[in-house]
mmCIF file with all atom_site columns, C-alpha atoms in Angstrom:
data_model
loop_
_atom_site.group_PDB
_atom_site.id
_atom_site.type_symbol
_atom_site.label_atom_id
_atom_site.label_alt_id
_atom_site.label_comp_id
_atom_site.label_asym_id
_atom_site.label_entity_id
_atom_site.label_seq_id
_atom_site.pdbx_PDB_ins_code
_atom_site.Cartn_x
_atom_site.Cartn_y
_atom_site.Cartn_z
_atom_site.occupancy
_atom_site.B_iso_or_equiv
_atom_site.pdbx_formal_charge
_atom_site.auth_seq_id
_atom_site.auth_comp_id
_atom_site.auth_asym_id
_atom_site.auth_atom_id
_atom_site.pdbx_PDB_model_num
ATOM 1   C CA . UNK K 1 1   ? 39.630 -32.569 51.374 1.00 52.00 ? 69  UNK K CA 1
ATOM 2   C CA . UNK K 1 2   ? 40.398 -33.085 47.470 1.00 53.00 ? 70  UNK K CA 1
ATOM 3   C CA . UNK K 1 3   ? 39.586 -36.829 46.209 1.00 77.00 ? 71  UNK K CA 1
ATOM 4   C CA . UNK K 1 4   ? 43.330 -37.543 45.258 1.00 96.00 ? 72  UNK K CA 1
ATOM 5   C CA . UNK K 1 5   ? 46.164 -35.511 46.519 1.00 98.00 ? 73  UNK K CA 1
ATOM 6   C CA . UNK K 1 6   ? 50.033 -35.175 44.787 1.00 98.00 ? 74  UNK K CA 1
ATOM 7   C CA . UNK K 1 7   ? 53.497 -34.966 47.016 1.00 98.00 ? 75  UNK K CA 1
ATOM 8   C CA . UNK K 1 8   ? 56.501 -33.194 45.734 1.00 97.00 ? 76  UNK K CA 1
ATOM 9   C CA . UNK K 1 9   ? 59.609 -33.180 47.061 1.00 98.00 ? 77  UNK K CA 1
ATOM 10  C CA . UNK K 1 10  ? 61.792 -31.903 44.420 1.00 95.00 ? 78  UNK K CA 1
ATOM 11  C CA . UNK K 1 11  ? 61.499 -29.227 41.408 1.00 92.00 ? 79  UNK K CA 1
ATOM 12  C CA . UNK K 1 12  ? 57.828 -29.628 41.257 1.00 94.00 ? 80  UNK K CA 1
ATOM 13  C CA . UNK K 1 13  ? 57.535 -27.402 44.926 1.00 94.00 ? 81  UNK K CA 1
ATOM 14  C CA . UNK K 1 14  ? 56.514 -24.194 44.872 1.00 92.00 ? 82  UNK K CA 1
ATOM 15  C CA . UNK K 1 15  ? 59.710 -22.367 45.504 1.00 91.00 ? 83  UNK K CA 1
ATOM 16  C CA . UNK K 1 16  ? 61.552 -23.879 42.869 1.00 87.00 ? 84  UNK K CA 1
ATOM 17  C CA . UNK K 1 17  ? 60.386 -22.482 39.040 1.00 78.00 ? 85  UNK K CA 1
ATOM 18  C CA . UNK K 1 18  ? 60.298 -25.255 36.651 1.00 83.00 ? 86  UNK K CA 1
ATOM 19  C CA . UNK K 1 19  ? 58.387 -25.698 33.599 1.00 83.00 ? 87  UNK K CA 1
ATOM 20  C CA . UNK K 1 20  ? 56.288 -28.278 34.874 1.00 88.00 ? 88  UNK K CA 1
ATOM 21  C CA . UNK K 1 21  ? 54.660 -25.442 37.765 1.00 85.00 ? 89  UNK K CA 1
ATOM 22  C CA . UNK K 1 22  ? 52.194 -24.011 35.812 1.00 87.00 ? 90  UNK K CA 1
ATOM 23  C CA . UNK K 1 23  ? 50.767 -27.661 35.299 1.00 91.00 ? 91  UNK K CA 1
ATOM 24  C CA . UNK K 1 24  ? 50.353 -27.335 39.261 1.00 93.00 ? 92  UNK K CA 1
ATOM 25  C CA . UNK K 1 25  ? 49.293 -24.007 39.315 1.00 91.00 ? 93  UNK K CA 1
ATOM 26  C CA . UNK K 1 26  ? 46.346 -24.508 36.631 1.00 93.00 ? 94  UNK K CA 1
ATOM 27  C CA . UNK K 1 27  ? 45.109 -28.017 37.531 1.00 95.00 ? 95  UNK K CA 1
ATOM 28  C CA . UNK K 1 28  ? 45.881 -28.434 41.198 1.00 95.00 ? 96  UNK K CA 1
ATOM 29  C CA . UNK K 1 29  ? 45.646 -26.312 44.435 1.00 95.00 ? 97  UNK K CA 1
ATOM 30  C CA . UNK K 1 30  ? 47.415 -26.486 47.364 1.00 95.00 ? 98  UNK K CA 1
ATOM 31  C CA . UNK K 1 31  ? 47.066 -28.437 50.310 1.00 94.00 ? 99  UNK K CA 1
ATOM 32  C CA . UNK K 1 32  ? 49.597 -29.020 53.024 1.00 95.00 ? 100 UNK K CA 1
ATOM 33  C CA . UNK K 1 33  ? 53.202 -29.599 53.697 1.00 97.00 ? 101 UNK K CA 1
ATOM 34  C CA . UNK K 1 34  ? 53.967 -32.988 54.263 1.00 98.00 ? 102 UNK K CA 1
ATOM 35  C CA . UNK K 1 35  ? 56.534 -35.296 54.764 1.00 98.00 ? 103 UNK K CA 1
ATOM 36  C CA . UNK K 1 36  ? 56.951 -38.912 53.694 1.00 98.00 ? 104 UNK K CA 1
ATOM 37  C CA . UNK K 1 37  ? 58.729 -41.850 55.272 1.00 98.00 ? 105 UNK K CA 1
ATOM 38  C CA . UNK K 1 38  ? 62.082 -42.233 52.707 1.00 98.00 ? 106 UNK K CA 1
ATOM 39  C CA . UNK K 1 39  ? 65.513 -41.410 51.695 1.00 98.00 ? 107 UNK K CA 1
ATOM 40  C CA . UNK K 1 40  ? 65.760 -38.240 49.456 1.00 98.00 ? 108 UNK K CA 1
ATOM 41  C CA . UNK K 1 41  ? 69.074 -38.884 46.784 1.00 98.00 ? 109 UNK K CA 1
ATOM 42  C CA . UNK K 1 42  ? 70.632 -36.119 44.474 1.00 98.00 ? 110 UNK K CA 1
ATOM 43  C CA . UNK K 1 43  ? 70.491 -37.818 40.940 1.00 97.00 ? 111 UNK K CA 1
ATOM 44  C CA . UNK K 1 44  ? 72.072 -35.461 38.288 1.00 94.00 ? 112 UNK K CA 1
ATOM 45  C CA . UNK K 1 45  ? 70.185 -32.111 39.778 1.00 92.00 ? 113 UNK K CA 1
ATOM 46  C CA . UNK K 1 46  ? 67.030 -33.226 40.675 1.00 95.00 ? 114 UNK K CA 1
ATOM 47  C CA . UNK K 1 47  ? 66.292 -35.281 43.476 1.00 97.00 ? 115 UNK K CA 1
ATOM 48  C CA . UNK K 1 48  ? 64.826 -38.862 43.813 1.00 98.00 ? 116 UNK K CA 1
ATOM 49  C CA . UNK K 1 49  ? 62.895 -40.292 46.739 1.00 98.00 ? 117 UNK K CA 1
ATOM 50  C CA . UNK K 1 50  ? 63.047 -43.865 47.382 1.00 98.00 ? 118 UNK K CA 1
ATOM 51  C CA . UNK K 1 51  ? 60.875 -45.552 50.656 1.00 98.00 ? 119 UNK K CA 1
ATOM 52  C CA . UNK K 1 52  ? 61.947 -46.746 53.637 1.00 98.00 ? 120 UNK K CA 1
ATOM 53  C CA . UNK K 1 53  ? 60.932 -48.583 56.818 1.00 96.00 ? 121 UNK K CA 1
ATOM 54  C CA . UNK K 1 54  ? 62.608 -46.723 59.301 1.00 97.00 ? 122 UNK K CA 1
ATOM 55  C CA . UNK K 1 55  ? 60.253 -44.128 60.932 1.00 95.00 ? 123 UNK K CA 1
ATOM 56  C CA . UNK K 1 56  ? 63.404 -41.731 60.971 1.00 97.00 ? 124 UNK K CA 1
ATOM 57  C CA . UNK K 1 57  ? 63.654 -41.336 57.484 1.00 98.00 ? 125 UNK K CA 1
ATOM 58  C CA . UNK K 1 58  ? 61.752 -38.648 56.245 1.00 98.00 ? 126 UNK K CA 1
ATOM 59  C CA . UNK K 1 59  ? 61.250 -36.980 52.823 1.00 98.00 ? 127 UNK K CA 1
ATOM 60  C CA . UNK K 1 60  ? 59.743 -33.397 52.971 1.00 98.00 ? 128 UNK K CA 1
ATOM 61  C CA . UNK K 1 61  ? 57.545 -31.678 50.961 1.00 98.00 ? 129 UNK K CA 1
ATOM 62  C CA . UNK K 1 62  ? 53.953 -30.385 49.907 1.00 97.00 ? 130 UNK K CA 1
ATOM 63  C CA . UNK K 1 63  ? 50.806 -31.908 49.155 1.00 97.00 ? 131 UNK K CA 1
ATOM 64  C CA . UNK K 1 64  ? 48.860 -30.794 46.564 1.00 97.00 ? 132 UNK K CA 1
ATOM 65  C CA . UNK K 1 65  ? 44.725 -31.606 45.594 1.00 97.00 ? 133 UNK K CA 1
ATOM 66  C CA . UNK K 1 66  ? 44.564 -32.930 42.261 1.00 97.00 ? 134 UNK K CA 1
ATOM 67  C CA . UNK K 1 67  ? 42.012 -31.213 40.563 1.00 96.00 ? 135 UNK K CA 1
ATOM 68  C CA . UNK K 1 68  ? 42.048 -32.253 36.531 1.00 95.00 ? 136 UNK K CA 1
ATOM 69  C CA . UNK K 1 69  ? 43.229 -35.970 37.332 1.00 94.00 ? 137 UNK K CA 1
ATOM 70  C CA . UNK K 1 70  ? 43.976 -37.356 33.228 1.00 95.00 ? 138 UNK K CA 1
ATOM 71  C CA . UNK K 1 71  ? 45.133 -33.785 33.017 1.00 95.00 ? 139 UNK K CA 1
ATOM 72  C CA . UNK K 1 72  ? 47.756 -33.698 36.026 1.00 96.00 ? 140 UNK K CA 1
ATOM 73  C CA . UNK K 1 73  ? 49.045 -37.352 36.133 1.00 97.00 ? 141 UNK K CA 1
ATOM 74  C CA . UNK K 1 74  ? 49.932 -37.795 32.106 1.00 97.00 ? 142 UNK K CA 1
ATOM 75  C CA . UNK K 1 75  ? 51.161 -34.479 32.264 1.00 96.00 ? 143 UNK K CA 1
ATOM 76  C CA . UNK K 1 76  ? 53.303 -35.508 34.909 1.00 97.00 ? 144 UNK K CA 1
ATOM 77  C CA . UNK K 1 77  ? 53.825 -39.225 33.914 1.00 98.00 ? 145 UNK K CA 1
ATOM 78  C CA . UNK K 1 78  ? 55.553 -37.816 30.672 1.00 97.00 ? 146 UNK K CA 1
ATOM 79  C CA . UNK K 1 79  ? 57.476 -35.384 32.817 1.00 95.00 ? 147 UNK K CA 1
ATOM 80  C CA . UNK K 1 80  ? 59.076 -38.048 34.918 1.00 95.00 ? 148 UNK K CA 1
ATOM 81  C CA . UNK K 1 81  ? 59.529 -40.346 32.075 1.00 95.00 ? 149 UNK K CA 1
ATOM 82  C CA . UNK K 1 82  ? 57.228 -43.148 33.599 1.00 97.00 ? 150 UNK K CA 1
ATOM 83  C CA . UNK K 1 83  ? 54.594 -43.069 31.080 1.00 97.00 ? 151 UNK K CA 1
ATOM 84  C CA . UNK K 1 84  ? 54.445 -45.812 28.029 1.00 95.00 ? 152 UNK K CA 1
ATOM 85  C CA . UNK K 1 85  ? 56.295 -43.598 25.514 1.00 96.00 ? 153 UNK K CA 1
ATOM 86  C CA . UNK K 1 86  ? 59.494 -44.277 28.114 1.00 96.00 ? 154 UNK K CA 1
ATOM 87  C CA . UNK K 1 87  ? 61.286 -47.738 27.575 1.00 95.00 ? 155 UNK K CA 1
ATOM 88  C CA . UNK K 1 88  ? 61.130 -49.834 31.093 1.00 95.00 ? 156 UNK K CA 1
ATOM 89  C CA . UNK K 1 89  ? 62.215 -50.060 33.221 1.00 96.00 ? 157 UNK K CA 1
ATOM 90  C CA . UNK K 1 90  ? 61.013 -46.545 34.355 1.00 97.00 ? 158 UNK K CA 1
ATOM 91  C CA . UNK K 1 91  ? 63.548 -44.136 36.060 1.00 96.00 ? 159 UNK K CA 1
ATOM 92  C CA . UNK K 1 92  ? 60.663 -43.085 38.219 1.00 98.00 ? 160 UNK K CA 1
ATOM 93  C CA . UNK K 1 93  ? 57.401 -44.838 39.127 1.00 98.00 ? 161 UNK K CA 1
ATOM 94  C CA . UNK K 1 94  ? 54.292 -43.524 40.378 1.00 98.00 ? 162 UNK K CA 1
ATOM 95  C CA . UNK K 1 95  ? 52.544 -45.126 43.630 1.00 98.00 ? 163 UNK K CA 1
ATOM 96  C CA . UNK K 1 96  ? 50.346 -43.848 46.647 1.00 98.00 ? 164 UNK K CA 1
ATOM 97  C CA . UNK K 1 97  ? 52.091 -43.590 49.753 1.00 98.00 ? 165 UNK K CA 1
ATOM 98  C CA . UNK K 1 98  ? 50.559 -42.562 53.492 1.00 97.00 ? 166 UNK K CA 1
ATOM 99  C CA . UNK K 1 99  ? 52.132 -38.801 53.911 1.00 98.00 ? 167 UNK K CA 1
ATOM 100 C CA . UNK K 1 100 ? 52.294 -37.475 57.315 1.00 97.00 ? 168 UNK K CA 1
ATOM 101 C CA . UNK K 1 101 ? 50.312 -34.076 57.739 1.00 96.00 ? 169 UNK K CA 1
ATOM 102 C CA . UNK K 1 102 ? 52.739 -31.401 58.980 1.00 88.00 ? 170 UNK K CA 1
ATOM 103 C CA . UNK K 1 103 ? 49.778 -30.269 61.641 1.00 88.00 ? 171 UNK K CA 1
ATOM 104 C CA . UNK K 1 104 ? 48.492 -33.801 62.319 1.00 93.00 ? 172 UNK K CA 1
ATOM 105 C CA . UNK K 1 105 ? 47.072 -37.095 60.777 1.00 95.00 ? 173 UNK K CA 1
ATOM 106 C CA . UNK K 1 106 ? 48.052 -38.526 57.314 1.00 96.00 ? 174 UNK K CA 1
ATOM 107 C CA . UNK K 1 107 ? 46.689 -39.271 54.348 1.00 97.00 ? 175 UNK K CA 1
ATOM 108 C CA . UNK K 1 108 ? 47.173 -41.234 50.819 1.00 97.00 ? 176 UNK K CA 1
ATOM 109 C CA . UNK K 1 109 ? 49.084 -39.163 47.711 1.00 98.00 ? 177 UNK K CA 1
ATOM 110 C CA . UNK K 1 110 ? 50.279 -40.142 44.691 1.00 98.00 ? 178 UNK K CA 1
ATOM 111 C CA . UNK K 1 111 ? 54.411 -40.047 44.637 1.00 98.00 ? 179 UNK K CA 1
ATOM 112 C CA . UNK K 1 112 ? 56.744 -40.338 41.956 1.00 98.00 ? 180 UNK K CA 1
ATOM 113 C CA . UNK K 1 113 ? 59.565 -42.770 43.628 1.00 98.00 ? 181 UNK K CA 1
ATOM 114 C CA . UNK K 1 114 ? 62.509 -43.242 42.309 1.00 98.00 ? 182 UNK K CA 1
ATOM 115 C CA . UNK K 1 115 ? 63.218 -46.693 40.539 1.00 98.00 ? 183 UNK K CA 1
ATOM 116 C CA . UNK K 1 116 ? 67.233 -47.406 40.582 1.00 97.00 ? 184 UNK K CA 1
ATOM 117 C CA . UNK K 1 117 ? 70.047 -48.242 41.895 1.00 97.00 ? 185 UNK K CA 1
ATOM 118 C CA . UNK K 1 118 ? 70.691 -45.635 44.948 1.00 98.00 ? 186 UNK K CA 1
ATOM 119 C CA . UNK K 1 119 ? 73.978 -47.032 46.063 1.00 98.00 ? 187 UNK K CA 1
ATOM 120 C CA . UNK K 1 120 ? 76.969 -44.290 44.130 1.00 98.00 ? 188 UNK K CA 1
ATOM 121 C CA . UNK K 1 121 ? 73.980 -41.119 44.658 1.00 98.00 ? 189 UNK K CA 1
ATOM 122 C CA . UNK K 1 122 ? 74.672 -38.783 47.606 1.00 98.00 ? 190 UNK K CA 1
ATOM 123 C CA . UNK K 1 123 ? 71.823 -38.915 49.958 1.00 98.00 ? 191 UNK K CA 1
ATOM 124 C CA . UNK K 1 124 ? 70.251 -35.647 50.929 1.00 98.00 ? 192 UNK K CA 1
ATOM 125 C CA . UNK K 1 125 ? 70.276 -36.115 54.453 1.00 97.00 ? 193 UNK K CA 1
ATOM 126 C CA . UNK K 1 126 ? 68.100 -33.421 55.532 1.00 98.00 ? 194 UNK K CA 1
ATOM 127 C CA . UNK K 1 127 ? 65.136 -35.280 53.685 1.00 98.00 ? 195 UNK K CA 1
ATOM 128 C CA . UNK K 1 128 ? 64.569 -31.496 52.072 1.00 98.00 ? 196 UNK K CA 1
ATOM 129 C CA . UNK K 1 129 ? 65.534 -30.153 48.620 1.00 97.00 ? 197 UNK K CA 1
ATOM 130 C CA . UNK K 1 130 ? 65.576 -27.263 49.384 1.00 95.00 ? 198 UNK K CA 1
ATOM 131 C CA . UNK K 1 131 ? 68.046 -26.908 51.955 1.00 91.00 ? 199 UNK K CA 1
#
């Protein structure tokens, strides 16, 4: 198992081509699908994840083994505007969670959580962006 592991739920996932993929694709490998306990939210076409305590809230997504760590999390820091050339308070934050294994077991990952106000956002109910 890698040392640290990245979850994405939302245009950092494989099926979705952003600009930020070839950061995963160089400095990363995949893992696992996963899923995380949350609320998924449609900001202004992206999603944002926030936690939750209720064990039927789920967020969905991959799990990825962070090979070039300074490399991967600045890179992605700056992406998601939570790195100190962003004025606080941060629209995102980054944090370790516990992410469910799709075939069994869990495990820690860094997530990038959402950090406002959810209460006017539409909540993706399926917990998946890409349905």
């Amino acid at each position: 198992m890698p040392l640290e592991l990245l979850f994405v739920y939302g245009t950092l996932r494989r099926q979705i081509a952003s600009n930020m993929q070839q950061v995963l694709a160089d400095y990363c490998e995949y893992y696992s699908y996963g899923v995380m306990r949350g609320k998924l939210y449609e900001v202004r076409g992206y999603p944002g994840a926030i936690e939750s305590s209720n064990a039927n809230d789920k967020v969905f997504g991959e799990l990825h083994g962070i090979l070039d760590r300074q490399r991967v999390l600045a890179q992605l820091d700056d992406y998601e505007e939570c790195s100190n050339k962003f004025p606080r308070p941060h629209e995102y934050i980054r944090k370790q969670l516990s992410v469910e294994l799709i075939g069994g077991g869990a495990t820690m990952a860094w997530v990038y959580l959402y950090n406002r106000d959810v209460s006017k956002l539409r909540q993706i109910v399926s917990g998946d962006y890409l349905k």
